[in-house]
Amino acid sequence: MLTIHAPKIIERENDTILQADFECDGIKDTLWFSTSKEWGKYLCHERGDAFLVALLPIAMKQGEDIKVLAPISERLYYTLTKHFIKVLADTYPGFHPVRITCDIDRGHLPSAGGVGTALSCGIDSFCTIIEHTDDACPPDFKLTHLTFFNTFHREGNKIPSELYHERKAIIEKCAEELGLPLVTADSNIGGILFIEPPDSVYLYRNVAAALAFQKLFKLYYYSSSYPANQFTLNWRSAASFEIYSLNMLSTNDALLLACGENYSRIEKTDIVSQWPFSYKYLNVCIIHQSDIVDRNCSRCGKCQRTLVTLDILGKIDQYNDVFDLDDYYKNRKKYFASVILGKHRNLFQKDIYEAIQESGFRIPFGSYYYVLRSAAWKVVALPLSFMRKTSKRLLGTDVR
C-alpha cells in the first residue's frame, strides 16, 4: 500500500511550502513544492490531487494500491478509477491496475480564475503564448499568468535544482518583457518521480505542479508536443497521448487543456518565426550548460531540427542572437542529410522532409554525399556483423 498523508502548508521567511509525506513498504519520504509568498496563498492543501497524480505512476509500477488521507476531487477520482488507470496499465509495461481509497470532494475550491501556461521559451510554449495573447482570443481564455516549475529530472551530473536555477533568470526576464506575471516553484518531484525513459512520466510531474496551484488556475494550457493526427499510446513518450491524459487529470476546479495540437511542428515554427520576440528568446536546446544558458547549443537534435525548419522557412538569419549560425552553416549539409535518413523512422524528420517537398526548397547537393556514405557503411557493416556473429557461434572467437 502506498499511503499519501494530508498535504500541509509550511510558512518560511521568504517562501511558502506545500508538502505531503508518503510511505510504501516501510519507506517514507516527502514530496514538496516551494514558491514565493506572493503565490503561496494559492497552494492547494485542501486536496491531495497534486500528490496523487505525482505518485500514481510509482504505485502502478510497484503494484501498490493507494490510500490518500486527504480528499480528492470527484472528477479526478472518477476519471482515474473508471478510465485512466486501466489505460495506463494496458499501455506501460510492468504497470499494474491499482485501487484508490480516499474521501471524495464534490465541491469547489476558492479560485482566482487565472489562465496559465508554462514558459519554456521553446516552439510549443511560444506558440501557445502567441495564440492566447492575441486579439482573436476570447477574453475568458486569454493568458493571465505564466509558470516555470522545477519538474526537471537529473541530467548527467546536474541535479534538477541546478537546471531549474540556471534557467530561472532568463525565464524571469522573458516573462517581464511579455508583461505577464510569472509563477515559479521549486520542487523535489524530479528526484521522486523518475522512471526510465524520462519522457514516459514527464507529463505527470508537470501536471502535478500545476495542480498544486489549482486555487489560482481555472484553466491551464499544456503546450502539446505532437499534433492530434499523430496521437498514439506510446508509453515511452507520454506526450504522444497527452491530449487524452490531460482530460483524465483535470479536477473539479482546474481544466487542463492541450494547446497547439491543431498544428504540425512546422506550422508552429512558422507561427513563432513571425513573432519578433522569439528572435531574442527562442530556446529549444536539450543540452544544459551553464555557460550557454541564454543560447542554444546549435548541435543537439532539437537545435538541428529547429535550425533546418527555420532555414526552409527563410527565417534562420533572424535568430543569430540565439543560435550559432556560423556553426550551423558549417554543418548544414549533414543536418539535411539527417532529415533524409530519418524521414522513415522519426515523425519530426518526416514532417520536415514533407515540408521540403511541398515548398520546393532545394536540399544542399552536398547532403547526398552523407546520405550515400551512410548507405555504403551499412552495406559494409552488415557482412562484418554477420561474420562476427557466425565466427563466435562456430569458433568461439570474434573476427575483427
mmCIF file of C-alpha atoms in Angstrom:
data_model
loop_
_atom_site.group_PDB
_atom_site.id
_atom_site.type_symbol
_atom_site.label_atom_id
_atom_site.label_comp_id
_atom_site.label_asym_id
_atom_site.label_seq_id
_atom_site.Cartn_x
_atom_site.Cartn_y
_atom_site.Cartn_z
ATOM 1 C CA MET A 1 0.000 0.000 0.000
ATOM 2 C CA LEU A 2 1.225 3.489 -0.883
ATOM 3 C CA THR A 3 -0.147 5.932 1.672
ATOM 4 C CA ILE A 4 -0.241 9.666 0.930
ATOM 5 C CA HIS A 5 -0.725 11.812 4.005
ATOM 6 C CA ALA A 6 -2.710 15.036 4.069
ATOM 7 C CA PRO A 7 -0.863 17.984 2.480
ATOM 8 C CA LYS A 8 0.218 20.794 4.763
ATOM 9 C CA ILE A 9 1.477 24.333 4.370
ATOM 10 C CA ILE A 10 4.769 25.454 5.898
ATOM 11 C CA GLU A 11 5.446 29.183 6.044
ATOM 12 C CA ARG A 12 9.032 30.374 5.987
ATOM 13 C CA GLU A 13 10.536 33.838 5.933
ATOM 14 C CA ASN A 14 10.720 34.159 2.144
ATOM 15 C CA ASP A 15 8.700 31.270 0.789
ATOM 16 C CA THR A 16 5.707 29.011 1.296
ATOM 17 C CA ILE A 17 5.919 25.232 1.022
ATOM 18 C CA LEU A 18 3.212 22.715 0.191
ATOM 19 C CA GLN A 19 4.248 19.209 1.180
ATOM 20 C CA ALA A 20 2.867 15.765 1.825
ATOM 21 C CA ASP A 21 4.513 12.779 3.439
ATOM 22 C CA PHE A 22 4.073 9.381 1.793
ATOM 23 C CA GLU A 23 5.160 5.857 2.600
ATOM 24 C CA CYS A 24 5.304 2.489 0.898
ATOM 25 C CA ASP A 25 6.694 -0.805 2.204
ATOM 26 C CA GLY A 26 8.144 0.921 5.247
ATOM 27 C CA ILE A 27 9.977 3.561 3.181
ATOM 28 C CA LYS A 28 8.959 7.140 3.977
ATOM 29 C CA ASP A 29 9.588 10.311 2.003
ATOM 30 C CA THR A 30 8.169 13.794 1.453
ATOM 31 C CA LEU A 31 7.120 15.452 -1.790
ATOM 32 C CA TRP A 32 7.144 19.257 -1.725
ATOM 33 C CA PHE A 33 6.539 22.377 -3.812
ATOM 34 C CA SER A 34 8.000 25.724 -2.751
ATOM 35 C CA THR A 35 7.042 29.162 -4.045
ATOM 36 C CA SER A 36 7.307 32.811 -3.061
ATOM 37 C CA LYS A 37 4.979 34.433 -0.525
ATOM 38 C CA GLU A 38 3.164 36.162 -3.381
ATOM 39 C CA TRP A 39 1.913 32.863 -4.799
ATOM 40 C CA GLY A 40 1.905 30.766 -1.621
ATOM 41 C CA LYS A 41 -1.723 31.599 -0.839
ATOM 42 C CA TYR A 42 -2.778 29.661 -3.940
ATOM 43 C CA LEU A 43 -1.086 26.395 -2.982
ATOM 44 C CA CYS A 44 -3.770 23.740 -2.558
ATOM 45 C CA HIS A 45 -3.549 21.949 0.788
ATOM 46 C CA GLU A 46 -7.280 21.170 0.897
ATOM 47 C CA ARG A 47 -6.943 18.251 -1.526
ATOM 48 C CA GLY A 48 -4.403 15.575 -2.319
ATOM 49 C CA ASP A 49 -4.874 15.865 -6.103
ATOM 50 C CA ALA A 50 -1.354 17.039 -6.974
ATOM 51 C CA PHE A 51 0.284 14.337 -4.868
ATOM 52 C CA LEU A 52 -1.945 11.573 -6.202
ATOM 53 C CA VAL A 53 -1.057 12.469 -9.804
ATOM 54 C CA ALA A 54 2.656 12.657 -8.945
ATOM 55 C CA LEU A 55 2.795 9.290 -7.189
ATOM 56 C CA LEU A 56 0.320 7.319 -9.308
ATOM 57 C CA PRO A 57 2.965 6.019 -11.791
ATOM 58 C CA ILE A 58 5.157 4.820 -8.912
ATOM 59 C CA ALA A 59 2.262 2.952 -7.296
ATOM 60 C CA MET A 60 1.272 1.338 -10.592
ATOM 61 C CA LYS A 61 4.834 0.284 -11.355
ATOM 62 C CA GLN A 62 5.144 -1.306 -7.912
ATOM 63 C CA GLY A 63 1.626 -2.750 -7.998
ATOM 64 C CA GLU A 64 0.625 -0.959 -4.788
ATOM 65 C CA ASP A 65 -2.890 0.274 -4.053
ATOM 66 C CA ILE A 66 -3.118 3.920 -2.957
ATOM 67 C CA LYS A 67 -4.630 5.340 0.190
ATOM 68 C CA VAL A 68 -4.912 9.140 0.305
ATOM 69 C CA LEU A 69 -5.523 10.713 3.723
ATOM 70 C CA ALA A 70 -6.969 13.833 2.112
ATOM 71 C CA PRO A 71 -9.982 14.486 -0.123
ATOM 72 C CA ILE A 72 -9.611 14.003 -3.879
ATOM 73 C CA SER A 73 -11.540 15.955 -6.483
ATOM 74 C CA GLU A 74 -14.574 13.951 -7.579
ATOM 75 C CA ARG A 75 -13.756 14.492 -11.251
ATOM 76 C CA LEU A 76 -10.174 13.303 -10.861
ATOM 77 C CA TYR A 77 -11.235 10.277 -8.811
ATOM 78 C CA TYR A 78 -13.806 9.327 -11.460
ATOM 79 C CA THR A 79 -11.505 9.663 -14.475
ATOM 80 C CA LEU A 80 -8.669 7.777 -12.777
ATOM 81 C CA THR A 81 -10.695 4.874 -11.414
ATOM 82 C CA LYS A 82 -13.130 4.447 -14.301
ATOM 83 C CA HIS A 83 -10.857 5.228 -17.235
ATOM 84 C CA PHE A 84 -7.207 6.215 -16.944
ATOM 85 C CA ILE A 85 -5.696 3.607 -14.618
ATOM 86 C CA LYS A 86 -6.869 0.768 -16.869
ATOM 87 C CA VAL A 87 -5.451 2.526 -19.952
ATOM 88 C CA LEU A 88 -2.085 3.119 -18.264
ATOM 89 C CA ALA A 89 -1.905 -0.482 -17.054
ATOM 90 C CA ASP A 90 -2.559 -1.718 -20.592
ATOM 91 C CA THR A 91 -0.042 0.733 -22.104
ATOM 92 C CA TYR A 92 3.001 0.785 -19.788
ATOM 93 C CA PRO A 93 4.990 -2.468 -19.482
ATOM 94 C CA GLY A 94 5.126 -3.546 -15.853
ATOM 95 C CA PHE A 95 2.319 -1.218 -14.705
ATOM 96 C CA HIS A 96 -0.499 -2.808 -12.688
ATOM 97 C CA PRO A 97 -4.092 -1.715 -12.064
ATOM 98 C CA VAL A 98 -4.370 -0.204 -8.585
ATOM 99 C CA ARG A 99 -7.196 0.854 -6.314
ATOM 100 C CA ILE A 100 -7.542 4.288 -4.753
ATOM 101 C CA THR A 101 -9.056 4.747 -1.309
ATOM 102 C CA CYS A 102 -9.902 8.316 -0.291
ATOM 103 C CA ASP A 103 -12.643 10.759 0.582
ATOM 104 C CA ILE A 104 -14.240 12.353 -2.468
ATOM 105 C CA ASP A 105 -14.696 16.127 -2.678
ATOM 106 C CA ARG A 106 -17.711 17.097 -4.795
ATOM 107 C CA GLY A 107 -17.370 20.817 -4.075
ATOM 108 C CA HIS A 108 -15.296 23.657 -5.487
ATOM 109 C CA LEU A 109 -12.269 25.476 -4.132
ATOM 110 C CA PRO A 110 -11.970 29.255 -3.927
ATOM 111 C CA SER A 111 -10.343 30.242 -7.216
ATOM 112 C CA ALA A 112 -8.600 33.334 -8.562
ATOM 113 C CA GLY A 113 -9.863 32.333 -12.019
ATOM 114 C CA GLY A 114 -6.434 32.536 -13.653
ATOM 115 C CA VAL A 115 -5.437 31.161 -17.051
ATOM 116 C CA GLY A 116 -1.883 29.874 -17.150
ATOM 117 C CA THR A 117 0.720 28.067 -19.205
ATOM 118 C CA ALA A 118 4.354 27.086 -18.777
ATOM 119 C CA LEU A 119 7.025 29.368 -20.204
ATOM 120 C CA SER A 120 9.928 27.311 -21.532
ATOM 121 C CA CYS A 121 10.834 29.597 -24.467
ATOM 122 C CA GLY A 122 10.533 26.659 -26.868
ATOM 123 C CA ILE A 123 8.476 26.442 -30.059
ATOM 124 C CA ASP A 124 5.475 24.765 -28.399
ATOM 125 C CA SER A 125 5.475 27.197 -25.476
ATOM 126 C CA PHE A 126 5.780 30.309 -27.637
ATOM 127 C CA CYS A 127 3.038 29.117 -29.995
ATOM 128 C CA THR A 128 0.653 28.710 -27.045
ATOM 129 C CA ILE A 129 1.505 32.194 -25.778
ATOM 130 C CA ILE A 130 1.027 33.790 -29.200
ATOM 131 C CA GLU A 131 -2.335 32.069 -29.685
ATOM 132 C CA HIS A 132 -3.629 33.124 -26.260
ATOM 133 C CA THR A 133 -2.491 36.740 -26.083
ATOM 134 C CA ASP A 134 -3.684 37.992 -29.466
ATOM 135 C CA ASP A 135 -6.890 39.934 -30.109
ATOM 136 C CA ALA A 136 -8.618 36.909 -31.646
ATOM 137 C CA CYS A 137 -8.557 35.008 -28.339
ATOM 138 C CA PRO A 138 -11.813 35.371 -26.313
ATOM 139 C CA PRO A 139 -11.227 37.339 -23.078
ATOM 140 C CA ASP A 140 -12.021 34.459 -20.714
ATOM 141 C CA PHE A 141 -9.402 32.295 -22.439
ATOM 142 C CA LYS A 142 -6.565 34.811 -22.614
ATOM 143 C CA LEU A 143 -3.457 34.137 -20.593
ATOM 144 C CA THR A 144 -3.223 35.849 -17.231
ATOM 145 C CA HIS A 145 -0.130 34.072 -15.871
ATOM 146 C CA LEU A 146 2.977 32.223 -16.974
ATOM 147 C CA THR A 147 4.643 29.474 -14.953
ATOM 148 C CA PHE A 148 8.076 27.970 -14.518
ATOM 149 C CA PHE A 149 8.187 24.894 -12.300
ATOM 150 C CA ASN A 150 11.114 22.709 -11.299
ATOM 151 C CA THR A 151 9.907 19.433 -12.761
ATOM 152 C CA PHE A 152 13.328 18.609 -14.200
ATOM 153 C CA HIS A 153 14.932 15.213 -13.760
ATOM 154 C CA ARG A 154 18.625 14.609 -13.296
ATOM 155 C CA GLU A 155 20.649 15.071 -16.491
ATOM 156 C CA GLY A 156 24.238 13.862 -16.404
ATOM 157 C CA ASN A 157 25.965 15.421 -13.426
ATOM 158 C CA LYS A 158 23.322 18.115 -12.975
ATOM 159 C CA ILE A 159 20.583 17.703 -10.404
ATOM 160 C CA PRO A 160 17.110 19.215 -11.008
ATOM 161 C CA SER A 161 17.666 22.237 -8.745
ATOM 162 C CA GLU A 162 20.754 23.244 -10.749
ATOM 163 C CA LEU A 163 18.869 23.012 -14.027
ATOM 164 C CA TYR A 164 15.976 24.997 -12.551
ATOM 165 C CA HIS A 165 18.053 27.856 -11.209
ATOM 166 C CA GLU A 166 20.165 28.057 -14.368
ATOM 167 C CA ARG A 167 17.070 28.673 -16.461
ATOM 168 C CA LYS A 168 15.062 30.715 -13.959
ATOM 169 C CA ALA A 169 16.834 34.057 -14.511
ATOM 170 C CA ILE A 170 16.340 34.048 -18.289
ATOM 171 C CA ILE A 171 12.716 32.898 -17.915
ATOM 172 C CA GLU A 172 12.022 35.734 -15.475
ATOM 173 C CA LYS A 173 13.491 38.263 -17.887
ATOM 174 C CA CYS A 174 11.416 36.895 -20.752
ATOM 175 C CA ALA A 175 8.170 36.983 -18.710
ATOM 176 C CA GLU A 176 8.867 40.563 -17.638
ATOM 177 C CA GLU A 177 9.165 41.664 -21.267
ATOM 178 C CA LEU A 178 5.982 39.786 -22.130
ATOM 179 C CA GLY A 179 4.197 41.727 -19.401
ATOM 180 C CA LEU A 180 2.645 38.708 -17.682
ATOM 181 C CA PRO A 181 3.180 37.651 -14.050
ATOM 182 C CA LEU A 182 5.411 34.595 -13.639
ATOM 183 C CA VAL A 183 4.624 31.926 -11.045
ATOM 184 C CA THR A 184 7.753 29.964 -10.136
ATOM 185 C CA ALA A 185 8.013 26.911 -7.919
ATOM 186 C CA ASP A 186 10.877 24.720 -6.830
ATOM 187 C CA SER A 187 10.226 21.049 -6.055
ATOM 188 C CA ASN A 188 11.855 17.687 -5.413
ATOM 189 C CA ILE A 189 9.403 15.894 -7.718
ATOM 190 C CA GLY A 190 12.107 15.208 -10.338
ATOM 191 C CA GLY A 191 14.006 13.098 -7.828
ATOM 192 C CA ILE A 192 10.928 11.231 -6.621
ATOM 193 C CA LEU A 193 9.055 10.509 -9.846
ATOM 194 C CA PHE A 194 11.743 9.167 -12.144
ATOM 195 C CA ILE A 195 11.069 6.184 -14.363
ATOM 196 C CA GLU A 196 13.066 5.306 -17.468
ATOM 197 C CA PRO A 197 12.781 6.608 -20.071
ATOM 198 C CA PRO A 198 12.259 10.084 -18.534
ATOM 199 C CA ASP A 199 9.766 11.135 -21.217
ATOM 200 C CA SER A 200 7.415 8.372 -20.080
ATOM 201 C CA VAL A 201 6.476 10.258 -16.890
ATOM 202 C CA TYR A 202 7.415 13.896 -17.552
ATOM 203 C CA LEU A 203 3.763 14.795 -18.153
ATOM 204 C CA TYR A 204 2.728 13.683 -14.659
ATOM 205 C CA ARG A 205 5.388 15.816 -12.997
ATOM 206 C CA ASN A 206 4.229 18.878 -14.940
ATOM 207 C CA VAL A 207 0.563 18.271 -14.206
ATOM 208 C CA ALA A 208 1.196 17.665 -10.504
ATOM 209 C CA ALA A 209 2.962 21.025 -10.243
ATOM 210 C CA ALA A 210 0.088 22.791 -11.993
ATOM 211 C CA LEU A 211 -2.476 21.124 -9.710
ATOM 212 C CA ALA A 212 -0.529 22.322 -6.684
ATOM 213 C CA PHE A 213 -1.765 25.783 -7.790
ATOM 214 C CA GLN A 214 -5.329 24.841 -8.696
ATOM 215 C CA LYS A 215 -6.677 27.616 -6.473
ATOM 216 C CA LEU A 216 -5.007 30.046 -8.891
ATOM 217 C CA PHE A 217 -5.889 28.480 -12.249
ATOM 218 C CA LYS A 218 -9.332 27.691 -13.605
ATOM 219 C CA LEU A 219 -7.690 26.834 -16.931
ATOM 220 C CA TYR A 220 -4.170 25.640 -17.592
ATOM 221 C CA TYR A 221 -2.800 25.262 -21.118
ATOM 222 C CA TYR A 222 -0.352 22.442 -21.710
ATOM 223 C CA SER A 223 1.715 23.043 -24.847
ATOM 224 C CA SER A 224 1.352 19.915 -26.921
ATOM 225 C CA SER A 225 4.405 18.250 -28.444
ATOM 226 C CA TYR A 226 2.525 16.296 -31.102
ATOM 227 C CA PRO A 227 -0.346 17.192 -33.439
ATOM 228 C CA ALA A 228 -3.615 15.357 -32.839
ATOM 229 C CA ASN A 229 -3.223 13.289 -36.015
ATOM 230 C CA GLN A 230 -0.104 11.692 -34.530
ATOM 231 C CA PHE A 231 -1.921 10.500 -31.396
ATOM 232 C CA THR A 232 -0.688 7.135 -30.196
ATOM 233 C CA LEU A 233 -0.483 5.277 -26.904
ATOM 234 C CA ASN A 234 3.316 5.160 -26.874
ATOM 235 C CA TRP A 235 4.396 4.556 -23.293
ATOM 236 C CA ARG A 236 7.944 5.754 -23.975
ATOM 237 C CA SER A 237 6.623 9.279 -24.595
ATOM 238 C CA ALA A 238 3.645 10.379 -22.530
ATOM 239 C CA ALA A 239 3.432 13.407 -24.836
ATOM 240 C CA SER A 240 2.149 11.135 -27.629
ATOM 241 C CA PHE A 241 -1.231 10.815 -25.880
ATOM 242 C CA GLU A 242 -1.301 13.977 -23.757
ATOM 243 C CA ILE A 243 -4.472 15.317 -25.417
ATOM 244 C CA TYR A 244 -6.222 12.368 -23.749
ATOM 245 C CA SER A 245 -4.259 12.340 -20.498
ATOM 246 C CA LEU A 246 -4.890 15.998 -19.684
ATOM 247 C CA ASN A 247 -8.635 15.441 -19.704
ATOM 248 C CA MET A 248 -8.157 12.464 -17.401
ATOM 249 C CA LEU A 249 -6.080 14.546 -14.952
ATOM 250 C CA SER A 250 -8.293 17.640 -14.718
ATOM 251 C CA THR A 251 -10.153 18.362 -11.470
ATOM 252 C CA ASN A 252 -13.434 19.937 -10.319
ATOM 253 C CA ASP A 253 -11.789 23.365 -10.487
ATOM 254 C CA ALA A 254 -8.821 23.203 -12.872
ATOM 255 C CA LEU A 255 -9.257 22.262 -16.522
ATOM 256 C CA LEU A 256 -6.075 21.080 -18.230
ATOM 257 C CA LEU A 257 -6.166 21.690 -21.956
ATOM 258 C CA ALA A 258 -3.682 20.696 -24.678
ATOM 259 C CA CYS A 259 -2.763 23.571 -26.987
ATOM 260 C CA GLY A 260 -1.035 23.509 -30.353
ATOM 261 C CA GLU A 261 -2.367 20.038 -31.124
ATOM 262 C CA ASN A 262 -4.043 21.528 -34.209
ATOM 263 C CA TYR A 263 -0.676 22.411 -35.754
ATOM 264 C CA SER A 264 2.274 20.418 -37.032
ATOM 265 C CA ARG A 265 5.715 21.326 -35.675
ATOM 266 C CA ILE A 266 6.474 23.035 -38.990
ATOM 267 C CA GLU A 267 3.324 25.169 -38.721
ATOM 268 C CA LYS A 268 4.103 26.115 -35.133
ATOM 269 C CA THR A 269 7.645 27.085 -36.063
ATOM 270 C CA ASP A 270 6.248 29.237 -38.869
ATOM 271 C CA ILE A 271 3.896 31.000 -36.418
ATOM 272 C CA VAL A 272 6.709 31.619 -33.933
ATOM 273 C CA SER A 273 9.119 32.800 -36.633
ATOM 274 C CA GLN A 274 6.746 35.671 -37.440
ATOM 275 C CA TRP A 275 6.943 36.900 -33.831
ATOM 276 C CA PRO A 276 9.974 39.210 -33.396
ATOM 277 C CA PHE A 277 10.026 38.496 -29.650
ATOM 278 C CA SER A 278 11.242 34.978 -30.448
ATOM 279 C CA TYR A 279 14.358 36.281 -32.181
ATOM 280 C CA LYS A 280 15.702 37.199 -28.757
ATOM 281 C CA TYR A 281 14.387 34.411 -26.528
ATOM 282 C CA LEU A 282 13.777 31.211 -28.516
ATOM 283 C CA ASN A 283 15.425 28.332 -26.671
ATOM 284 C CA VAL A 284 14.824 24.764 -27.800
ATOM 285 C CA CYS A 285 18.091 23.229 -26.642
ATOM 286 C CA ILE A 286 18.228 19.993 -24.650
ATOM 287 C CA ILE A 287 21.906 20.445 -23.744
ATOM 288 C CA HIS A 288 22.020 22.221 -20.399
ATOM 289 C CA GLN A 289 25.303 24.053 -19.957
ATOM 290 C CA SER A 290 25.665 26.921 -17.511
ATOM 291 C CA ASP A 291 27.962 28.862 -19.825
ATOM 292 C CA ILE A 292 25.381 28.982 -22.643
ATOM 293 C CA VAL A 293 22.136 29.097 -20.669
ATOM 294 C CA ASP A 294 20.800 32.009 -22.743
ATOM 295 C CA ARG A 295 21.800 30.476 -26.089
ATOM 296 C CA ASN A 296 21.127 27.220 -27.883
ATOM 297 C CA CYS A 297 23.995 24.782 -28.378
ATOM 298 C CA SER A 298 23.046 24.648 -32.095
ATOM 299 C CA ARG A 299 24.080 20.995 -32.374
ATOM 300 C CA CYS A 300 21.700 18.792 -30.349
ATOM 301 C CA GLY A 301 18.826 17.024 -32.097
ATOM 302 C CA LYS A 302 16.231 19.674 -31.246
ATOM 303 C CA CYS A 303 18.530 22.505 -32.280
ATOM 304 C CA GLN A 304 19.242 20.780 -35.604
ATOM 305 C CA ARG A 305 15.552 20.231 -36.358
ATOM 306 C CA THR A 306 14.650 23.801 -35.468
ATOM 307 C CA LEU A 307 17.506 25.322 -37.480
ATOM 308 C CA VAL A 308 16.678 23.241 -40.554
ATOM 309 C CA THR A 309 12.997 24.223 -40.259
ATOM 310 C CA LEU A 310 13.850 27.920 -39.915
ATOM 311 C CA ASP A 311 16.145 27.540 -42.930
ATOM 312 C CA ILE A 312 13.296 26.088 -45.006
ATOM 313 C CA LEU A 313 11.002 28.913 -43.881
ATOM 314 C CA GLY A 314 13.588 31.520 -44.841
ATOM 315 C CA LYS A 315 13.754 32.904 -41.286
ATOM 316 C CA ILE A 316 17.006 31.483 -39.996
ATOM 317 C CA ASP A 317 19.032 34.700 -40.182
ATOM 318 C CA GLN A 318 16.638 36.336 -37.704
ATOM 319 C CA TYR A 319 17.927 34.020 -34.974
ATOM 320 C CA ASN A 320 21.595 34.924 -34.958
ATOM 321 C CA ASP A 321 21.361 36.084 -31.326
ATOM 322 C CA VAL A 322 20.183 32.717 -30.002
ATOM 323 C CA PHE A 323 21.892 30.232 -32.345
ATOM 324 C CA ASP A 324 25.453 29.883 -33.588
ATOM 325 C CA LEU A 325 24.655 30.283 -37.262
ATOM 326 C CA ASP A 326 28.306 30.038 -38.319
ATOM 327 C CA ASP A 327 28.412 26.567 -36.805
ATOM 328 C CA TYR A 328 25.092 25.704 -38.455
ATOM 329 C CA TYR A 329 26.267 26.654 -41.924
ATOM 330 C CA LYS A 330 29.410 24.543 -41.444
ATOM 331 C CA ASN A 331 27.245 21.503 -40.678
ATOM 332 C CA ARG A 332 24.212 22.377 -42.803
ATOM 333 C CA LYS A 333 24.747 19.588 -45.343
ATOM 334 C CA LYS A 334 24.990 16.967 -42.589
ATOM 335 C CA TYR A 335 21.804 18.216 -40.923
ATOM 336 C CA PHE A 336 19.790 17.986 -44.124
ATOM 337 C CA ALA A 337 21.256 14.508 -44.677
ATOM 338 C CA SER A 338 19.922 13.574 -41.220
ATOM 339 C CA VAL A 339 16.448 14.641 -42.339
ATOM 340 C CA ILE A 340 16.634 12.419 -45.427
ATOM 341 C CA LEU A 341 17.976 9.460 -43.442
ATOM 342 C CA GLY A 342 15.451 9.880 -40.630
ATOM 343 C CA LYS A 343 12.277 10.565 -42.599
ATOM 344 C CA HIS A 344 11.011 6.972 -42.248
ATOM 345 C CA ARG A 345 11.697 6.495 -38.541
ATOM 346 C CA ASN A 346 11.231 9.894 -36.908
ATOM 347 C CA LEU A 347 7.957 11.852 -37.038
ATOM 348 C CA PHE A 348 9.664 15.234 -36.750
ATOM 349 C CA GLN A 349 12.120 14.429 -39.557
ATOM 350 C CA LYS A 350 9.240 13.116 -41.649
ATOM 351 C CA ASP A 351 7.358 16.410 -41.226
ATOM 352 C CA ILE A 352 10.445 18.412 -42.186
ATOM 353 C CA TYR A 353 11.052 16.298 -45.287
ATOM 354 C CA GLU A 354 7.419 16.684 -46.377
ATOM 355 C CA ALA A 355 7.700 20.458 -45.880
ATOM 356 C CA ILE A 356 10.783 20.454 -48.110
ATOM 357 C CA GLN A 357 8.896 18.567 -50.808
ATOM 358 C CA GLU A 358 5.841 20.823 -50.606
ATOM 359 C CA SER A 359 7.788 24.083 -50.604
ATOM 360 C CA GLY A 360 10.192 23.187 -53.379
ATOM 361 C CA PHE A 361 13.130 24.011 -51.126
ATOM 362 C CA ARG A 362 16.400 22.762 -52.588
ATOM 363 C CA ILE A 363 18.334 20.445 -50.312
ATOM 364 C CA PRO A 364 22.075 21.258 -50.407
ATOM 365 C CA PHE A 365 23.622 18.979 -53.027
ATOM 366 C CA GLY A 366 26.431 18.001 -50.670
ATOM 367 C CA SER A 367 23.876 16.443 -48.293
ATOM 368 C CA TYR A 368 23.513 13.487 -50.646
ATOM 369 C CA TYR A 369 27.189 12.647 -50.165
ATOM 370 C CA TYR A 370 26.494 11.995 -46.471
ATOM 371 C CA VAL A 371 23.385 10.000 -47.350
ATOM 372 C CA LEU A 372 25.367 7.806 -49.748
ATOM 373 C CA ARG A 373 28.216 7.439 -47.262
ATOM 374 C CA SER A 374 25.765 6.255 -44.629
ATOM 375 C CA ALA A 375 24.249 3.767 -47.061
ATOM 376 C CA ALA A 376 27.698 2.497 -48.061
ATOM 377 C CA TRP A 377 28.699 1.971 -44.443
ATOM 378 C CA LYS A 378 25.570 -0.085 -43.827
ATOM 379 C CA VAL A 379 26.418 -2.282 -46.812
ATOM 380 C CA VAL A 380 29.897 -2.889 -45.365
ATOM 381 C CA ALA A 381 28.778 -3.167 -41.749
ATOM 382 C CA LEU A 382 26.120 -5.816 -42.401
ATOM 383 C CA PRO A 383 28.517 -8.548 -43.675
ATOM 384 C CA LEU A 384 31.009 -7.708 -40.918
ATOM 385 C CA SER A 385 28.307 -8.080 -38.315
ATOM 386 C CA PHE A 386 27.226 -11.389 -39.848
ATOM 387 C CA MET A 387 30.832 -12.644 -39.909
ATOM 388 C CA ARG A 388 31.388 -11.740 -36.279
ATOM 389 C CA LYS A 389 28.226 -13.459 -35.122
ATOM 390 C CA THR A 390 28.999 -16.561 -37.217
ATOM 391 C CA SER A 391 32.603 -16.809 -36.001
ATOM 392 C CA LYS A 392 31.550 -16.503 -32.384
ATOM 393 C CA ARG A 393 28.921 -19.173 -32.867
ATOM 394 C CA LEU A 394 31.151 -21.637 -34.757
ATOM 395 C CA LEU A 395 34.627 -20.924 -33.438
ATOM 396 C CA GLY A 396 34.027 -19.146 -30.185
ATOM 397 C CA THR A 397 36.176 -16.244 -31.403
ATOM 398 C CA ASP A 398 35.416 -12.817 -32.799
ATOM 399 C CA VAL A 399 36.523 -11.598 -36.249
ATOM 400 C CA ARG A 400 37.998 -8.080 -36.180
#
